[in-house]
């Protein structure tokens, strides 16, 4: 078997796995995914720089496309976009299927309601963290207008 094909399969598996996990544990969408994408693609894998990731997320915010899909396209073209699209869609699809199957048990369960409230707090904290980090970086660069 061709060695580059093996490397590509490993790369696509890592891309799928990391995007799947981010999608599975991200509640709140939009800005909540940004610190997780940065932690995984920039800090852990070093597949892109901070600036590249921020630029791609900015593009994603202006279009009806998930940031992970744009990053997947940037890293591996149409195949990377397809891999990240599948990895982004599968976790909510699996979760919604399970919830719809057990809807009555979930809808009236006290512990599930508490869990969802806690997840809302966590999403709010992540959004605030991103905002504070971006503001700190801008203050360090002294790029704010007077």
Tab-separated table of C-alpha atoms in Angstrom, residues 10 13 16 53 61 74:
chain	number	residue	atom	x	y	z
A	10	UNK	CA	-4.331	8.711	9.541
A	13	UNK	CA	-9.029	9.883	10.951
A	16	UNK	CA	-12.663	13.255	11.928
A	53	UNK	CA	-7.756	29.976	12.718
A	61	UNK	CA	-19.349	33.670	11.167
A	74	UNK	CA	-8.433	24.704	4.476
